[in-house]
Amino acid sequence: MTSVIQLEECRERIRKELDTVVDFWLRYSHDPDHGGFFNCIGRDGKVYDDLKYVWLQGRQVWMYCRLYRTVERFHKPEILEAAKAGGAFLRRFARVSGGCGGDWKCAFCLTRDGKPVKIQRTIFSECFYILAMDELSRVTGDTDMQLEANQMMEQLIYWVQEDASGLGRPQLAGDAPTNNMAVPMMLLCLVHQITEGRGPDVVGKYRKLGCWCVQQILQHIQRNGTAILENVSPEGGELPGCKGRLQNPGHALEAGWFLLQFSAEQSDQVLQRTAINKYLELPFQDGWDKEHGGLFYFLDVDKHCPTQLEWNMKLWWPHCEALIAFLMAYKQTKNPELLQRFFQVYEYTFSHFPDCQGGEWFGYLTQEGKVALDFKGGPFKGETSAATQQMQHIFDSCKSVHELE
Amino acid sequence: MTSVIQLEECRERIRKELDTVVDFWLRYSHDPDHGGFFNCIGRDGKVYDDLKYVWLQGRQVWMYCRLYRTVERFHKPEILEAAKAGGAFLRRFARVSGGCGGDWKCAFCLTRDGKPVKIQRTIFSECFYILAMDELSRVTGDTDMQLEANQMMEQLIYWVQEDASGLGRPQLAGDAPTNNMAVPMMLLCLVHQITEGRGPDVVGKYRKLGCWCVQQILQHIQRNGTAILENVSPEGGELPGCKGRLQNPGHALEAGWFLLQFSAEQSDQVLQRTAINKYLELPFQDGWDKEHGGLFYFLDVDKHCPTQLEWNMKLWWPHCEALIAFLMAYKQTKNPELLQRFFQVYEYTFSHFPDCQGGEWFGYLTQEGKVALDFKGGPFKGETSAATQQMQHIFDSCKSVHELE
């Protein structure tokens, strides 16, 4: 019973947080002159740089549409209009033709008026572009946009499974081919996005890809099942050096809930157990800072010091992924230990990251939990509403929190 | 008189530190199987990754040769042999032909046996390659090696002054052309290396380039002479956004002593005053952490929070640059305020960075001064002997510390 009350409190806090966060971005991030969104927003809501980051542009379009489409109180014209304006900016400017990526490569960063500043030689800008277009087309019914999302998805699959040379990174003799967990994770996320609620033809078309992604993610269970490693060889072996030993607990937890979601769709109980035992428990055990609380950003499986300068910082997003993962796992299993994990992460997260004065969350804390960077939005930090929306969605998918008990 | 005693203590400590540091790298970093040096060395001297970073390979060759050539107690065959082995590894493997950089582009990172892992689209690997080859050829008398250094220097000048497309970075419409201070600084450092002690033909050949570098560095004095900014436009104007407002106090202090060195060679007192007032005083005033001591890594001139996650960390190298800068400035001017600055930085540096147990220095502290990353060598941290050697050189260039008084 105590946990029901606690859960109800969490649900209410998350609901309020979602309102505050959405309000923050509606108020401060829109660019009426050039379309799209400002991403670099200071503690007080002021724009400190007008560069536009394609990951974050895509996420914000996706978020607005998702909220508009699935949460009644956000089904408002200003949210739809903002999403459309963001989508139009992306369609007009994000794709940079002329390089070796053909017509499909997207920039990583654009000027305020849409000129490309930087192109990453990875697939992630394109992933967020697809997320935005698929979700926006669901709201607007724009079939042309839908088609574009599907076509770009085909290009991504080609880059990942057939030939990555179009991404522009030269293949070097000493650069060992790598299965980086981010790639199958993002593709699995896209499979979920593109197939959700769609007919059996679409679901069928992407089933094989989904299974391939899961198999690629499962290759990251290493050291006789005792650790999740970020980078493995394409054959699923451990890679040498720091790269091979790298752990990113938040990322593993995120993979965990992607797998949980997939296991629920496929009614795959073996996968569900693997997701919980390997992708939730192991990174939580290894990644939780026993001295100061919170999840480390990077670790080395052999306890060497990571070479990333920010390894011991506490970032908002691993905590969001952990909250979603443990809440989802608890919902699926009703195992009270998983609920306790959720409460433990919840306690740290909500006492450290939200800015009760200015709204939104701080993104980056020191190991000891002090705010180290006080902006609300930056090159890699956008709105925290995706995570709160996801948690609210889990709560809302039950009639009441009693159903979670 | 007090300051003479203090200076003598500093000199003695620096002398001992140099011995310990050189001993550390002689003991732990040599690769007898493949040549070259291990760079990733843990707190206890163990190699935790066998990748070889070209910047650090080049610096270590340079360092060994410099010590062999200029400091009597290091004029030992094992140091010369180690330098030669490092030089042979670099010559055999660092240059990666076949890309758009022709035959002159160097890798950033190599496997233990010399296969390229990563190429940066900048000039810095090449700069360290030239430093190594020029210094090694001075010791060995290898004219072929000397020629190679000079030819690569010509290629660098072409990339910097004529056409950077050979470096492989696509020119994007939104990516404003930039004078990044690192580029003229590194070129000025190379001019000093290549011309030092050489005849009037060589000195004359590079005089114009040296003046061009100085003029490019001076463009970074901004905000009516009140701030040094890392990135400016090619015309010397301020750039918009975070990139334009970025400050790197350690880097500005390093530029400061490069300018001081140049001003001494040219007997240019105006430049000397500018170096001290702008490149030493301003970054020291802005960059010194009044609460915890030490120099911040990055700052924003308008006091926004930098977006670099490590902005508030204390790194070993800005403190080394500050020590060299203030000692050199004091030696040139005998202004006691500059000596006090030296003592202030010295006190922080020597009480925080050296590892009295294991030898060598820690490289990365939290804002509060706690060791955050405990390795002695990593992808960007090599031996700290270059700085101690430089300081010893300043001391040794006087007959006694009394001459500094």
Tab-separated table of C-alpha atoms in Angstrom, chain A residues 40 47-50 96 111 115-119 121 169-170 172-175 240-243 245 292 297 300 304-313 315 364 366-368 370-375 378-379, chain B residues 40 47-50 96 111 115-119 121 169-170 172-175 240-243 245 292 297 300 304-313 315 364 366-368 370-375 378-379:
chain	number	residue	atom	x	y	z
A	40	CYS	CA	20.886	26.654	-26.683
A	47	VAL	CA	19.025	32.051	-26.009
A	48	TYR	CA	22.833	32.043	-25.686
A	49	ASP	CA	23.560	30.656	-29.174
A	50	ASP	CA	21.253	30.469	-32.185
A	96	VAL	CA	22.633	18.300	-47.402
A	111	THR	CA	22.804	28.148	-38.617
A	115	LYS	CA	22.898	26.752	-43.527
A	116	PRO	CA	24.872	23.591	-42.692
A	117	VAL	CA	27.636	24.055	-40.114
A	118	LYS	CA	28.678	20.483	-39.404
A	119	ILE	CA	27.991	17.007	-40.755
A	121	ARG	CA	29.808	10.810	-40.314
A	169	ARG	CA	34.382	8.022	-42.965
A	170	PRO	CA	37.486	6.549	-44.638
A	172	LEU	CA	41.456	2.693	-42.089
A	173	ALA	CA	43.495	-0.462	-41.650
A	174	GLY	CA	43.781	-0.061	-37.876
A	175	ASP	CA	40.174	0.950	-37.261
A	240	PRO	CA	40.933	-4.563	-27.341
A	241	GLY	CA	41.742	-1.483	-25.268
A	242	CYS	CA	39.636	1.299	-23.821
A	243	LYS	CA	37.155	1.158	-26.670
A	245	ARG	CA	36.177	-2.076	-22.209
A	292	HIS	CA	27.291	10.037	-3.869
A	297	TYR	CA	28.404	8.462	-17.331
A	300	ASP	CA	35.785	0.745	-17.702
A	304	HIS	CA	40.691	1.424	-15.159
A	305	CYS	CA	39.980	5.121	-15.161
A	306	PRO	CA	38.018	5.996	-18.332
A	307	THR	CA	39.746	8.497	-20.628
A	308	GLN	CA	36.569	10.566	-21.113
A	309	LEU	CA	37.039	13.663	-18.930
A	310	GLU	CA	33.339	13.646	-18.004
A	311	TRP	CA	33.256	9.980	-16.947
A	312	ASN	CA	32.212	10.609	-13.346
A	313	MET	CA	29.613	13.294	-14.044
A	315	LEU	CA	23.883	13.445	-16.588
A	364	TYR	CA	25.041	18.034	-15.999
A	366	THR	CA	29.473	16.853	-10.801
A	367	GLN	CA	30.063	13.453	-9.239
A	368	GLU	CA	28.982	14.966	-5.921
A	370	LYS	CA	26.392	19.895	-7.789
A	371	VAL	CA	25.154	21.593	-10.980
A	372	ALA	CA	28.231	21.850	-13.227
A	373	LEU	CA	26.606	23.316	-16.362
A	374	ASP	CA	23.514	25.356	-15.684
A	375	PHE	CA	21.938	25.748	-19.115
A	378	GLY	CA	22.715	22.834	-25.284
A	379	PRO	CA	24.208	21.047	-28.291
B	40	CYS	CA	48.122	5.162	-22.203
B	47	VAL	CA	49.800	0.151	-19.965
B	48	TYR	CA	45.983	0.170	-20.127
B	49	ASP	CA	45.703	0.621	-23.915
B	50	ASP	CA	48.379	0.063	-26.555
B	96	VAL	CA	49.049	7.943	-44.405
B	111	THR	CA	47.659	0.683	-33.500
B	115	LYS	CA	48.155	0.783	-38.587
B	116	PRO	CA	46.158	4.015	-38.818
B	117	VAL	CA	43.092	4.166	-36.560
B	118	LYS	CA	42.026	7.774	-36.913
B	119	ILE	CA	42.934	10.818	-39.010
B	121	ARG	CA	41.177	16.896	-40.371
B	169	ARG	CA	36.996	18.834	-44.180
B	170	PRO	CA	34.150	19.781	-46.523
B	172	LEU	CA	29.958	24.098	-45.571
B	173	ALA	CA	27.945	27.241	-46.210
B	174	GLY	CA	27.175	27.792	-42.526
B	175	ASP	CA	30.649	27.033	-41.227
B	240	PRO	CA	28.808	34.866	-33.176
B	241	GLY	CA	27.688	32.400	-30.531
B	242	CYS	CA	29.558	30.111	-28.173
B	243	LYS	CA	32.385	29.567	-30.633
B	245	ARG	CA	32.858	33.822	-27.038
B	292	HIS	CA	39.253	26.890	-5.285
B	297	TYR	CA	39.814	24.991	-18.739
B	300	ASP	CA	32.662	32.238	-21.964
B	304	HIS	CA	27.477	32.169	-19.959
B	305	CYS	CA	28.127	28.601	-18.946
B	306	PRO	CA	30.445	26.988	-21.520
B	307	THR	CA	28.965	23.959	-23.296
B	308	GLN	CA	32.138	21.886	-22.834
B	309	LEU	CA	31.338	19.438	-20.028
B	310	GLU	CA	34.909	19.741	-18.680
B	311	TRP	CA	34.927	23.551	-18.589
B	312	ASN	CA	35.513	23.867	-14.842
B	313	MET	CA	38.142	21.144	-14.518
B	315	LEU	CA	44.142	20.446	-16.223
B	364	TYR	CA	42.837	16.139	-14.641
B	366	THR	CA	37.830	18.523	-10.491
B	367	GLN	CA	37.106	22.197	-9.911
B	368	GLU	CA	37.748	21.571	-6.221
B	370	LYS	CA	40.463	16.385	-6.444
B	371	VAL	CA	42.065	13.957	-8.930
B	372	ALA	CA	39.287	13.083	-11.393
B	373	LEU	CA	41.241	10.918	-13.840
B	374	ASP	CA	44.190	9.157	-12.298
B	375	PHE	CA	46.192	7.933	-15.286
B	378	GLY	CA	46.196	9.184	-22.048
B	379	PRO	CA	45.115	10.119	-25.575
